[in-house]
GROMACS .gro file of C-alpha atoms in nm:
model
  513
    1MET     CA    1   0.000   0.000   0.000
    2VAL     CA    2   0.137   0.344  -0.101
    3SER     CA    3   0.099   0.619   0.155
    4LYS     CA    4  -0.034   0.959   0.057
    5ASN     CA    5   0.287   1.134   0.165
    6TRP     CA    6   0.503   0.893  -0.034
    7ARG     CA    7   0.291   0.943  -0.347
    8ALA     CA    8   0.311   1.320  -0.308
    9VAL     CA    9   0.690   1.300  -0.288
   10ALA     CA   10   0.691   1.068  -0.592
   11VAL     CA   11   0.473   1.306  -0.795
   12GLY     CA   12   0.702   1.595  -0.701
   13ALA     CA   13   1.009   1.401  -0.805
   14LEU     CA   14   0.833   1.296  -1.125
   15PHE     CA   15   0.766   1.656  -1.225
   16LEU     CA   16   1.117   1.761  -1.127
   17GLY     CA   17   1.238   1.509  -1.382
   18PHE     CA   18   0.986   1.629  -1.639
   19GLY     CA   19   1.100   1.985  -1.583
   20LEU     CA   20   1.461   1.886  -1.647
   21ALA     CA   21   1.358   1.684  -1.949
   22MET     CA   22   1.150   1.948  -2.122
   23HIS     CA   23   1.305   2.280  -2.028
   24SER     CA   24   1.606   2.306  -2.257
   25ALA     CA   25   1.633   2.638  -2.440
   26GLU     CA   26   1.668   2.481  -2.784
   27ASN     CA   27   1.346   2.283  -2.745
   28GLU     CA   28   1.155   2.591  -2.637
   29GLU     CA   29   1.275   2.769  -2.951
   30ASN     CA   30   1.149   2.483  -3.169
   31ALA     CA   31   0.808   2.460  -3.001
   32ALA     CA   32   0.612   2.741  -3.161
   33SER     CA   33   0.310   2.705  -2.933
   34GLY     CA   34   0.507   2.659  -2.610
   35VAL     CA   35   0.317   2.334  -2.547
   36ALA     CA   36   0.530   2.030  -2.461
   37LEU     CA   37   0.421   1.667  -2.423
   38THR     CA   38   0.602   1.365  -2.286
   39LEU     CA   39   0.422   1.049  -2.394
   40TYR     CA   40   0.470   0.717  -2.216
   41ASN     CA   41   0.402   0.379  -2.374
   42GLN     CA   42   0.185   0.296  -2.073
   43ASP     CA   43  -0.128   0.493  -2.174
   44PHE     CA   44  -0.052   0.825  -2.010
   45ALA     CA   45   0.134   1.147  -2.079
   46VAL     CA   46   0.261   1.462  -1.911
   47VAL     CA   47   0.137   1.793  -2.051
   48ARG     CA   48   0.322   2.121  -2.001
   49GLN     CA   49   0.153   2.427  -2.145
   50PRO     CA   50   0.174   2.806  -2.099
   51ILE     CA   51  -0.117   2.988  -1.939
   52ALA     CA   52  -0.153   3.367  -1.932
   53LEU     CA   53  -0.294   3.504  -1.605
   54ASN     CA   54  -0.383   3.858  -1.499
   55LEU     CA   55  -0.379   3.842  -1.120
   56LYS     CA   56  -0.448   4.071  -0.834
   57GLN     CA   57  -0.262   4.049  -0.508
   58GLY     CA   58  -0.432   3.803  -0.272
   59LEU     CA   59  -0.717   3.570  -0.373
   60ASN     CA   60  -0.816   3.512  -0.736
   61ASN     CA   61  -1.092   3.297  -0.882
   62ILE     CA   62  -0.971   3.142  -1.208
   63ARG     CA   63  -1.137   2.906  -1.454
   64TYR     CA   64  -0.924   2.731  -1.718
   65ALA     CA   65  -1.089   2.518  -1.988
   66GLU     CA   66  -0.799   2.405  -2.209
   67THR     CA   67  -0.720   2.073  -2.042
   68THR     CA   68  -0.774   1.713  -2.149
   69ALA     CA   69  -1.079   1.509  -2.056
   70HIS     CA   70  -0.861   1.257  -1.870
   71LEU     CA   71  -0.655   1.486  -1.652
   72GLU     CA   72  -0.551   1.350  -1.312
   73PRO     CA   73  -0.657   1.637  -1.084
   74ASP     CA   74  -0.407   1.569  -0.805
   75SER     CA   75  -0.116   1.588  -1.051
   76VAL     CA   76  -0.176   1.955  -1.139
   77MET     CA   77   0.115   2.195  -1.086
   78LEU     CA   78   0.106   2.569  -1.157
   79ARG     CA   79   0.412   2.791  -1.137
   80ASP     CA   80   0.573   3.107  -1.269
   81PRO     CA   81   0.886   2.990  -1.458
   82SER     CA   82   1.046   3.333  -1.410
   83GLY     CA   83   1.016   3.302  -1.031
   84LYS     CA   84   0.879   3.659  -0.999
   85HIS     CA   85   0.536   3.555  -0.873
   86HIS     CA   86   0.464   3.308  -0.598
   87LEU     CA   87   0.144   3.120  -0.691
   88GLN     CA   88  -0.047   2.888  -0.463
   89ILE     CA   89  -0.363   2.693  -0.547
   90LEU     CA   90  -0.571   2.701  -0.229
   91GLU     CA   91  -0.866   2.511  -0.375
   92GLN     CA   92  -0.920   2.325  -0.702
   93ASN     CA   93  -1.230   2.175  -0.860
   94TYR     CA   94  -1.203   1.964  -1.174
   95LEU     CA   95  -1.533   2.009  -1.356
   96ASN     CA   96  -1.569   1.745  -1.624
   97ASP     CA   97  -1.943   1.723  -1.679
   98ALA     CA   98  -1.928   1.885  -2.020
   99LEU     CA   99  -2.262   2.006  -2.155
  100SER     CA  100  -2.474   1.738  -2.323
  101GLU     CA  101  -2.839   1.669  -2.392
  102ALA     CA  102  -2.848   1.411  -2.111
  103LEU     CA  103  -2.701   1.657  -1.862
  104MET     CA  104  -2.951   1.926  -1.963
  105LEU     CA  105  -3.236   1.676  -1.920
  106GLN     CA  106  -3.110   1.601  -1.570
  107ALA     CA  107  -3.116   1.974  -1.488
  108TYR     CA  108  -3.485   1.982  -1.588
  109GLU     CA  109  -3.601   1.667  -1.407
  110GLY     CA  110  -3.939   1.741  -1.251
  111LYS     CA  111  -3.995   2.031  -1.492
  112ALA     CA  112  -4.179   2.066  -1.824
  113ILE     CA  113  -3.998   2.146  -2.148
  114ASP     CA  114  -4.097   2.164  -2.513
  115SER     CA  115  -3.997   1.912  -2.777
  116GLU     CA  116  -4.015   1.963  -3.153
  117VAL     CA  117  -4.182   1.678  -3.344
  118MET     CA  118  -4.270   1.633  -3.710
  119ARG     CA  119  -4.636   1.556  -3.787
  120ASP     CA  120  -4.768   1.541  -4.141
  121GLY     CA  121  -4.442   1.693  -4.259
  122LYS     CA  122  -4.481   1.998  -4.034
  123PRO     CA  123  -4.292   2.081  -3.712
  124GLN     CA  124  -4.507   2.093  -3.400
  125THR     CA  125  -4.431   2.158  -3.035
  126VAL     CA  126  -4.519   1.904  -2.766
  127ARG     CA  127  -4.478   1.990  -2.398
  128GLY     CA  128  -4.389   1.723  -2.146
  129LYS     CA  129  -4.261   1.684  -1.791
  130ILE     CA  130  -3.920   1.515  -1.748
  131ILE     CA  131  -3.972   1.236  -1.495
  132ARG     CA  132  -3.629   1.076  -1.553
  133SER     CA  133  -3.346   1.218  -1.762
  134GLY     CA  134  -3.159   0.896  -1.835
  135TYR     CA  135  -2.832   1.067  -1.753
  136VAL     CA  136  -2.551   0.834  -1.636
  137PRO     CA  137  -2.206   0.976  -1.556
  138HIS     CA  138  -1.903   0.805  -1.711
  139TYR     CA  139  -1.652   0.700  -1.449
  140ASN     CA  140  -1.293   0.592  -1.476
  141ALA     CA  141  -1.178   0.385  -1.180
  142PHE     CA  142  -0.815   0.361  -1.078
  143GLN     CA  143  -0.614   0.268  -0.772
  144HIS     CA  144  -0.549   0.577  -0.561
  145TYR     CA  145  -0.351   0.560  -0.238
  146GLY     CA  146  -0.419   0.185  -0.226
  147ALA     CA  147  -0.798   0.221  -0.241
  148GLN     CA  148  -1.055   0.251  -0.517
  149TYR     CA  149  -1.102   0.611  -0.620
  150GLN     CA  150  -1.339   0.724  -0.891
  151TYR     CA  151  -1.365   1.053  -1.068
  152GLN     CA  152  -1.614   1.172  -1.322
  153GLN     CA  153  -1.503   1.195  -1.681
  154MET     CA  154  -1.782   1.253  -1.931
  155ALA     CA  155  -2.159   1.219  -1.960
  156SER     CA  156  -2.313   0.926  -2.141
  157VAL     CA  157  -2.652   0.760  -2.176
  158ASP     CA  158  -2.729   0.390  -2.181
  159PRO     CA  159  -3.040   0.389  -2.403
  160ALA     CA  160  -3.140   0.034  -2.309
  161ALA     CA  161  -3.151   0.071  -1.931
  162ASN     CA  162  -3.168   0.446  -1.875
  163SER     CA  163  -3.387   0.598  -2.142
  164PRO     CA  164  -3.568   0.921  -2.046
  165ILE     CA  165  -3.920   0.902  -1.904
  166VAL     CA  166  -4.157   1.185  -2.003
  167GLU     CA  167  -4.513   1.262  -1.889
  168ILE     CA  168  -4.730   1.403  -2.170
  169ASP     CA  169  -5.099   1.485  -2.113
  170GLY     CA  170  -5.107   1.259  -1.806
  171GLN     CA  171  -4.949   0.962  -1.989
  172ILE     CA  172  -4.602   0.818  -1.933
  173GLU     CA  173  -4.371   0.766  -2.232
  174PHE     CA  174  -4.026   0.608  -2.248
  175GLY     CA  175  -3.803   0.820  -2.466
  176LEU     CA  176  -3.830   1.179  -2.580
  177PRO     CA  177  -4.119   1.261  -2.815
  178GLY     CA  178  -3.885   1.469  -3.034
  179LYS     CA  179  -3.595   1.711  -3.029
  180PRO     CA  180  -3.589   1.880  -2.685
  181ILE     CA  181  -3.588   2.260  -2.672
  182PHE     CA  182  -3.411   2.401  -2.363
  183PRO     CA  183  -3.407   2.754  -2.226
  184SER     CA  184  -3.080   2.952  -2.254
  185LEU     CA  185  -2.768   2.815  -2.086
  186GLY     CA  186  -2.686   2.910  -1.732
  187THR     CA  187  -2.356   3.082  -1.650
  188ASP     CA  188  -2.222   2.762  -1.493
  189SER     CA  189  -2.274   2.546  -1.802
  190LEU     CA  190  -1.954   2.377  -1.921
  191LEU     CA  191  -1.862   2.316  -2.282
  192LYS     CA  192  -1.520   2.169  -2.196
  193PRO     CA  193  -1.353   2.005  -1.897
  194THR     CA  194  -1.253   2.292  -1.667
  195LEU     CA  195  -1.018   2.358  -1.378
  196ASP     CA  196  -1.173   2.595  -1.123
  197TRP     CA  197  -0.912   2.747  -0.890
  198THR     CA  198  -0.903   2.964  -0.584
  199LEU     CA  199  -0.555   3.103  -0.639
  200GLN     CA  200  -0.334   3.309  -0.410
  201SER     CA  201  -0.072   3.544  -0.558
  202ASP     CA  202   0.184   3.746  -0.361
  203THR     CA  203   0.183   4.027  -0.623
  204SER     CA  204  -0.049   4.167  -0.888
  205GLY     CA  205   0.011   4.180  -1.262
  206LYS     CA  206   0.027   3.965  -1.571
  207VAL     CA  207   0.194   3.627  -1.535
  208ASN     CA  208   0.306   3.390  -1.808
  209ALA     CA  209   0.256   3.081  -1.595
  210GLU     CA  210   0.321   2.716  -1.671
  211LEU     CA  211   0.060   2.445  -1.611
  212SER     CA  212   0.175   2.082  -1.587
  213TYR     CA  213  -0.032   1.770  -1.528
  214VAL     CA  214  -0.055   1.396  -1.592
  215THR     CA  215  -0.330   1.280  -1.826
  216GLY     CA  216  -0.466   0.951  -1.950
  217GLY     CA  217  -0.586   0.893  -2.302
  218MET     CA  218  -0.244   0.929  -2.468
  219THR     CA  219   0.020   0.672  -2.551
  220TRP     CA  220   0.281   0.576  -2.807
  221SER     CA  221   0.431   0.260  -2.949
  222ALA     CA  222   0.718   0.161  -3.174
  223ASP     CA  223   0.704  -0.049  -3.490
  224TYR     CA  224   0.988  -0.172  -3.707
  225ASN     CA  225   0.986  -0.284  -4.070
  226ALA     CA  226   1.279  -0.505  -4.172
  227VAL     CA  227   1.333  -0.576  -4.543
  228ALA     CA  228   1.564  -0.850  -4.673
  229PRO     CA  229   1.684  -0.868  -5.033
  230GLU     CA  230   1.599  -1.152  -5.272
  231ASN     CA  231   1.911  -1.336  -5.159
  232GLY     CA  232   2.095  -1.283  -4.832
  233ASP     CA  233   1.998  -1.192  -4.478
  234ASN     CA  234   2.122  -0.834  -4.433
  235LEU     CA  235   1.828  -0.606  -4.357
  236ASP     CA  236   1.715  -0.250  -4.419
  237ILE     CA  237   1.528  -0.141  -4.107
  238THR     CA  238   1.287   0.149  -4.067
  239GLY     CA  239   1.139   0.233  -3.728
  240TRP     CA  240   0.818   0.427  -3.672
  241VAL     CA  241   0.664   0.571  -3.358
  242THR     CA  242   0.285   0.581  -3.347
  243MET     CA  243   0.131   0.841  -3.118
  244ASP     CA  244  -0.231   0.794  -3.014
  245ASN     CA  245  -0.430   1.086  -2.877
  246GLN     CA  246  -0.765   0.996  -2.720
  247SER     CA  247  -0.739   1.266  -2.452
  248GLY     CA  248  -1.024   1.490  -2.566
  249LYS     CA  249  -0.788   1.777  -2.658
  250THR     CA  250  -0.595   1.879  -2.969
  251PHE     CA  251  -0.233   1.989  -2.930
  252ASP     CA  252  -0.107   2.222  -3.204
  253HIS     CA  253   0.265   2.253  -3.279
  254ALA     CA  254   0.370   2.078  -2.961
  255GLN     CA  255   0.725   1.974  -2.879
  256ILE     CA  256   0.695   1.600  -2.820
  257LYS     CA  257   0.915   1.362  -2.627
  258LEU     CA  258   0.869   0.989  -2.587
  259MET     CA  259   0.971   0.807  -2.271
  260ALA     CA  260   1.067   0.441  -2.310
  261GLY     CA  261   1.095   0.211  -2.010
  262GLU     CA  262   0.887   0.050  -1.741
  263VAL     CA  263   0.792   0.356  -1.534
  264ASN     CA  264   0.596   0.255  -1.227
  265LYS     CA  265   0.248   0.403  -1.264
  266ILE     CA  266  -0.081   0.327  -1.091
  267GLN     CA  267  -0.294   0.253  -1.396
  268GLN     CA  268  -0.656   0.339  -1.454
  269ALA     CA  269  -0.894   0.053  -1.518
  270ALA     CA  270  -0.965  -0.001  -1.885
  271ASN     CA  271  -1.308   0.093  -2.017
  272GLY     CA  272  -1.471  -0.084  -2.309
  273GLY     CA  273  -1.635   0.081  -2.604
  274PHE     CA  274  -1.569   0.153  -2.969
  275VAL     CA  275  -1.368   0.463  -3.052
  276PHE     CA  276  -1.325   0.596  -3.404
  277ARG     CA  277  -0.962   0.678  -3.476
  278ALA     CA  278  -0.840   0.898  -3.756
  279GLN     CA  279  -0.492   0.829  -3.889
  280ALA     CA  280  -0.219   1.049  -4.030
  281ALA     CA  281   0.141   0.984  -4.127
  282ALA     CA  282   0.434   1.225  -4.106
  283ALA     CA  283   0.765   1.119  -4.257
  284SER     CA  284   1.084   1.317  -4.201
  285ASP     CA  285   1.124   1.573  -4.480
  286GLN     CA  286   1.500   1.583  -4.426
  287LEU     CA  287   1.721   1.294  -4.325
  288ALA     CA  288   1.916   1.537  -4.108
  289GLN     CA  289   1.608   1.582  -3.891
  290GLN     CA  290   1.645   1.276  -3.675
  291VAL     CA  291   1.499   1.178  -3.343
  292GLN     CA  292   1.739   1.258  -3.059
  293GLU     CA  293   1.783   0.988  -2.795
  294LYS     CA  294   1.941   1.006  -2.451
  295ALA     CA  295   1.943   0.814  -2.126
  296PHE     CA  296   1.717   0.979  -1.869
  297ASP     CA  297   1.707   0.853  -1.511
  298GLU     CA  298   1.641   0.476  -1.546
  299TYR     CA  299   1.477   0.514  -1.885
  300HIS     CA  300   1.541   0.649  -2.236
  301LEU     CA  301   1.399   0.970  -2.379
  302TYR     CA  302   1.338   1.032  -2.750
  303THR     CA  303   1.285   1.389  -2.870
  304LEU     CA  304   1.111   1.449  -3.203
  305PRO     CA  305   1.305   1.695  -3.422
  306ARG     CA  306   1.025   1.943  -3.485
  307PRO     CA  307   0.691   2.046  -3.338
  308ILE     CA  308   0.401   1.812  -3.417
  309SER     CA  309   0.026   1.878  -3.422
  310LEU     CA  310  -0.158   1.591  -3.256
  311HIS     CA  311  -0.534   1.612  -3.297
  312ASP     CA  312  -0.789   1.452  -3.070
  313ARG     CA  313  -0.886   1.098  -3.172
  314GLU     CA  314  -0.593   1.076  -3.409
  315THR     CA  315  -0.302   0.839  -3.444
  316LYS     CA  316   0.011   0.975  -3.609
  317GLN     CA  317   0.324   0.800  -3.730
  318VAL     CA  318   0.669   0.957  -3.738
  319GLU     CA  319   0.984   0.785  -3.860
  320PHE     CA  320   1.247   0.767  -3.587
  321ILE     CA  321   1.513   0.525  -3.709
  322ARG     CA  322   1.656   0.417  -4.046
  323ALA     CA  323   1.937   0.167  -4.085
  324SER     CA  324   2.079  -0.021  -4.383
  325ASN     CA  325   2.286  -0.337  -4.425
  326VAL     CA  326   2.205  -0.469  -4.077
  327LYS     CA  327   2.338  -0.820  -4.034
  328ALA     CA  328   2.066  -1.061  -3.920
  329ASN     CA  329   2.177  -1.417  -3.866
  330ARG     CA  330   1.922  -1.683  -3.951
  331VAL     CA  331   1.886  -1.928  -3.662
  332TYR     CA  332   1.694  -2.257  -3.650
  333VAL     CA  333   1.596  -2.400  -3.311
  334TYR     CA  334   1.446  -2.741  -3.241
  335ASP     CA  335   1.291  -2.779  -2.895
  336GLY     CA  336   1.138  -3.123  -2.934
  337ALA     CA  337   0.986  -3.189  -2.591
  338LYS     CA  338   0.623  -3.092  -2.544
  339ILE     CA  339   0.513  -3.080  -2.178
  340GLY     CA  340   0.137  -3.115  -2.134
  341GLN     CA  341  -0.074  -2.909  -1.899
  342GLN     CA  342  -0.149  -3.217  -1.689
  343TYR     CA  343   0.209  -3.202  -1.557
  344LEU     CA  344   0.195  -2.835  -1.462
  345TYR     CA  345   0.224  -2.881  -1.084
  346TRP     CA  346   0.425  -3.201  -1.069
  347GLY     CA  347   0.724  -3.224  -0.835
  348TYR     CA  348   1.059  -3.395  -0.892
  349GLU     CA  349   0.949  -3.723  -0.731
  350GLN     CA  350   0.647  -3.756  -0.961
  351ILE     CA  351   0.855  -3.661  -1.266
  352ARG     CA  352   1.132  -3.910  -1.183
  353ASN     CA  353   0.895  -4.205  -1.163
  354ASN     CA  354   0.685  -4.129  -1.470
  355ARG     CA  355   0.834  -4.275  -1.786
  356GLU     CA  356   0.605  -4.078  -2.017
  357TYR     CA  357   0.694  -3.736  -1.882
  358GLY     CA  358   0.853  -3.523  -2.157
  359THR     CA  359   0.814  -3.783  -2.431
  360GLU     CA  360   0.535  -3.609  -2.621
  361MET     CA  361   0.695  -3.475  -2.938
  362ASN     CA  362   0.695  -3.137  -3.111
  363ALA     CA  363   0.795  -3.159  -3.480
  364ASP     CA  364   0.827  -2.785  -3.553
  365VAL     CA  365   1.164  -2.620  -3.602
  366TRP     CA  366   1.160  -2.251  -3.515
  367ALA     CA  367   1.294  -1.994  -3.759
  368MET     CA  368   1.453  -1.699  -3.578
  369ARG     CA  369   1.652  -1.387  -3.656
  370GLU     CA  370   1.948  -1.285  -3.440
  371ILE     CA  371   2.044  -0.917  -3.463
  372LYS     CA  372   2.319  -0.740  -3.270
  373ASN     CA  373   2.205  -0.390  -3.170
  374SER     CA  374   2.548  -0.233  -3.211
  375LYS     CA  375   2.701   0.056  -3.404
  376SER     CA  376   2.927  -0.186  -3.588
  377ASN     CA  377   2.605  -0.349  -3.715
  378ASN     CA  378   2.466  -0.008  -3.825
  379LEU     CA  379   2.227   0.013  -3.527
  380GLY     CA  380   2.346   0.094  -3.175
  381MET     CA  381   2.044   0.299  -3.060
  382PRO     CA  382   1.841   0.186  -2.758
  383LEU     CA  383   1.531   0.035  -2.917
  384PRO     CA  384   1.189   0.082  -2.753
  385LYS     CA  385   0.967  -0.223  -2.726
  386GLY     CA  386   0.742  -0.283  -3.023
  387ARG     CA  387   0.649  -0.503  -3.315
  388VAL     CA  388   0.902  -0.604  -3.582
  389ARG     CA  389   0.766  -0.702  -3.924
  390PHE     CA  390   0.992  -0.892  -4.164
  391TYR     CA  391   0.966  -0.871  -4.542
  392ARG     CA  392   1.167  -1.021  -4.828
  393ARG     CA  393   1.185  -0.907  -5.189
  394ASP     CA  394   1.065  -1.158  -5.445
  395THR     CA  395   1.232  -1.206  -5.786
  396ASP     CA  396   0.985  -0.955  -5.933
  397GLY     CA  397   1.088  -0.694  -5.672
  398ALA     CA  398   0.765  -0.717  -5.472
  399LEU     CA  399   0.782  -0.723  -5.093
  400GLU     CA  400   0.636  -1.032  -4.927
  401PHE     CA  401   0.556  -1.053  -4.556
  402VAL     CA  402   0.750  -1.338  -4.389
  403GLY     CA  403   0.675  -1.302  -4.017
  404GLU     CA  404   0.657  -1.070  -3.721
  405ASN     CA  405   0.704  -1.063  -3.346
  406GLU     CA  406   0.747  -0.823  -3.059
  407ILE     CA  407   1.071  -0.713  -2.895
  408LYS     CA  408   1.127  -0.579  -2.546
  409HIS     CA  409   1.315  -0.260  -2.463
  410THR     CA  410   1.662  -0.340  -2.594
  411PRO     CA  411   1.971  -0.145  -2.482
  412THR     CA  412   2.268  -0.079  -2.707
  413ASP     CA  413   2.500  -0.378  -2.769
  414GLU     CA  414   2.236  -0.634  -2.668
  415THR     CA  415   2.130  -0.909  -2.909
  416LEU     CA  416   1.775  -0.946  -3.040
  417ARG     CA  417   1.648  -1.299  -3.098
  418ILE     CA  418   1.317  -1.281  -3.280
  419PHE     CA  419   1.093  -1.578  -3.363
  420THR     CA  420   0.936  -1.531  -3.708
  421GLY     CA  421   0.761  -1.864  -3.765
  422ASN     CA  422   0.814  -2.238  -3.813
  423ALA     CA  423   1.048  -2.355  -4.087
  424PHE     CA  424   0.857  -2.528  -4.369
  425ASP     CA  425   1.141  -2.746  -4.502
  426ILE     CA  426   1.306  -2.854  -4.176
  427VAL     CA  427   1.135  -3.116  -3.958
  428GLY     CA  428   1.231  -3.262  -3.621
  429GLU     CA  429   1.153  -3.598  -3.466
  430ARG     CA  430   1.231  -3.692  -3.105
  431LYS     CA  431   1.175  -4.020  -2.924
  432GLN     CA  432   1.276  -4.183  -2.597
  433THR     CA  433   1.483  -4.497  -2.657
  434ASN     CA  434   1.556  -4.605  -2.301
  435PHE     CA  435   1.436  -4.530  -1.948
  436GLN     CA  436   1.556  -4.696  -1.627
  437VAL     CA  437   1.487  -4.601  -1.265
  438ASP     CA  438   1.703  -4.726  -0.976
  439ASN     CA  439   1.539  -4.585  -0.665
  440ARG     CA  440   1.764  -4.786  -0.433
  441ASN     CA  441   2.076  -4.615  -0.572
  442HIS     CA  442   1.891  -4.288  -0.648
  443LYS     CA  443   1.967  -4.300  -1.018
  444ILE     CA  444   1.778  -4.258  -1.347
  445SER     CA  445   1.911  -4.327  -1.694
  446GLU     CA  446   1.718  -4.190  -1.993
  447SER     CA  447   1.814  -4.194  -2.363
  448PHE     CA  448   1.678  -3.999  -2.660
  449GLU     CA  449   1.717  -4.011  -3.035
  450ILE     CA  450   1.655  -3.695  -3.234
  451LYS     CA  451   1.627  -3.685  -3.612
  452LEU     CA  452   1.641  -3.368  -3.818
  453ARG     CA  453   1.538  -3.375  -4.184
  454ASN     CA  454   1.637  -3.087  -4.411
  455HIS     CA  455   1.451  -3.051  -4.742
  456LYS     CA  456   1.630  -2.730  -4.839
  457LYS     CA  457   1.888  -2.713  -5.117
  458GLU     CA  458   2.158  -2.595  -4.877
  459GLU     CA  459   2.305  -2.718  -4.549
  460VAL     CA  460   2.160  -2.567  -4.232
  461GLU     CA  461   2.265  -2.550  -3.868
  462VAL     CA  462   1.998  -2.640  -3.614
  463ARG     CA  463   2.028  -2.565  -3.245
  464VAL     CA  464   1.874  -2.858  -3.059
  465VAL     CA  465   1.755  -2.761  -2.712
  466GLU     CA  466   1.710  -3.041  -2.458
  467HIS     CA  467   1.557  -2.987  -2.113
  468LEU     CA  468   1.699  -3.199  -1.831
  469TYR     CA  469   1.379  -3.191  -1.629
  470ARG     CA  470   1.410  -3.496  -1.399
  471GLY     CA  471   1.656  -3.338  -1.155
  472LEU     CA  472   1.931  -3.081  -1.105
  473ASN     CA  473   2.216  -3.334  -1.081
  474TRP     CA  474   2.269  -3.474  -1.428
  475GLU     CA  475   2.539  -3.584  -1.666
  476ILE     CA  476   2.522  -3.646  -2.040
  477ARG     CA  477   2.712  -3.944  -2.185
  478ASP     CA  478   2.718  -4.147  -2.506
  479ASN     CA  479   2.634  -3.833  -2.700
  480THR     CA  480   2.691  -3.831  -3.075
  481ASP     CA  481   2.746  -3.452  -3.086
  482ASN     CA  482   2.901  -3.194  -2.858
  483TYR     CA  483   2.681  -2.979  -2.639
  484THR     CA  484   2.697  -2.672  -2.415
  485LYS     CA  485   2.527  -2.636  -2.079
  486SER     CA  486   2.299  -2.335  -2.120
  487ASP     CA  487   2.182  -2.339  -1.760
  488SER     CA  488   2.127  -2.585  -1.474
  489ARG     CA  489   1.850  -2.765  -1.663
  490THR     CA  490   1.925  -2.708  -2.032
  491ALA     CA  491   2.174  -2.849  -2.285
  492GLU     CA  492   2.216  -2.719  -2.641
  493PHE     CA  493   2.353  -2.918  -2.935
  494ARG     CA  494   2.449  -2.741  -3.257
  495VAL     CA  495   2.429  -2.980  -3.549
  496ASN     CA  496   2.470  -2.938  -3.923
  497VAL     CA  497   2.205  -3.101  -4.136
  498PRO     CA  498   2.305  -3.160  -4.500
  499ALA     CA  499   2.104  -3.033  -4.796
  500ASP     CA  500   1.820  -3.273  -4.878
  501GLY     CA  501   1.950  -3.492  -4.597
  502GLU     CA  502   1.896  -3.617  -4.244
  503LYS     CA  503   2.097  -3.594  -3.922
  504THR     CA  504   2.051  -3.822  -3.622
  505LEU     CA  505   2.153  -3.706  -3.274
  506SER     CA  506   2.143  -3.931  -2.966
  507TYR     CA  507   2.249  -3.904  -2.602
  508THR     CA  508   2.191  -4.052  -2.258
  509ALA     CA  509   2.122  -3.843  -1.948
  510GLU     CA  510   2.199  -3.985  -1.604
  511TYR     CA  511   2.032  -3.824  -1.302
  512THR     CA  512   2.128  -3.874  -0.936
  513TRP     CA  513   1.963  -3.750  -0.619
   0.00000   0.00000   0.00000
C-alpha cells in the first residue's frame, strides 16, 4: 500500500524530472506554441503548457478550460517559470461534466420542457414533464492511495436501461417525443472540462505561468519494418513511432518527447467501447532531422526533431530510425519436448517415476533472426519495445511478408532474438529410446534419439535444445554430438544437417539424487 505522503513525494520528483527533461532552451525555440508533451508507452502522458494570467494580489478565482478530458486532478502543478510571482492553489475543482443533452435533461427533471416533433411533414411543439433524464455519468476507476477512487469523466446515456421518461398529457412515455428545446444556458454550463481554482498570488500583474499535469488517453508505441533482399539476410530497417491521442484535446505545434521504459504508474482501469480513430502519417522531410535519444534517469527519452500537431482521436506515425545493411543471422531451433498441462504442478518425485513425462513430441523447427544492436552493425540505438515485421523481396521486386514478433526494450550492444515462424522445409523428430529407474541407488538413466530432416537445397545448422527436467544433478554421456550447458536444466547441441539430408543425434542423461 502506497501512503499519501510517499505518493506526493513521488509526484514531485516525477515533475522535477519532467522539468529537467522538457526545459532546454533549444526545445523551447522549436516549439512554436510553447506546449510540450512527454508520452509514455503505458497509456498516459505529461502535458506542459503556458497559461496567461492577470492576477491581483491576494485571492483570485480562475477558470481554465484548455485541459484534457482525462486529466488526473491531483497531478496539477502551476508555477511562474520566471520566479517573480509566488502562486499557490488554495482550492481546485475539476469540472468534467461537459454540456450534453443528457445533462440538460437532468437539470430539468421534474420540470416541463418543449420538444419539436414532425407531424404530417410539419414541425409541431409538444410539452412534457421530465420524470427521468436517463443521464448516467461516465466514471474511470483507478487505484489511488491503495484504495478505489473514482472521478467523473464525461456524460453518457445507456439507451437500453436508462432511457428518459416523459409525462405528456397525463401519460407516461419512455423516450423523448422529439428534439428537446431548452431555455438559454446558465452561467455555470460547461462546454469543456474545466479547472476551477481559488488562487493566491503574492503580487499583482500579468503572469506567463506554466501548467503541468498527468493525463490519461495518450500513448505511443514503436514499430519496425525489416526488409531483406531476394538473396541474403542483411536487412534494411525502418522504425516508426505511433502516437495515439484519445485525450479529448488537440495539441497544435507541440514539442513531443517519448519516454521508453517501465515507469511505475498506478494505472486506470480499462473501459470498453468503440472509438473511431483517424490516422495520419508524417515522414521526415529531411534525413538530417532525426529523433534525438538520450538516457534519462532509469529510462530512455526520445525527442522528435520538430513540433508536431496531434489532434484529438488521431493516431500519427513519425519515422524515428533508419538503418541499412544490418546483419541478421538466420537461426533454426528445435525444442522437441512438449510438456502437457497435466504435468503443470508435478514435483521432482512424480517426474522421476513417470516414464512418459517429456516424451510427447513437437515436430516444428523454429525460424529466428538474431540481430546485434550495435554501431558496428549499423544500429546501436536503444530500441523501444514494439512489433518487428519482416519482409523479403521476391524475384519480381515485390515485398512479401515473412513473419513478425514483438521485442522488449533493448539497450545498445544487446542481441535481439526474434521468432518469425516455423520452418517449412526442416522437420524434427524426437523419441525416448531407453528409461531406467534405480530408486535404491537414487539414479535414473534416460536416452533420446533426435532426427532432423532438411529438405532445403543448402546445409543448415539447427540448435537442438534439450531440457533436463528430472533433476538438477545430471550428466550427459554417449552423446553423438558436442553440447553446451545453457543453464542448470538445459543443454544445447548445434548440429549441421546436410542439404536434402537427415541428421541423427542421440544421447543418454543420467540423473542422481
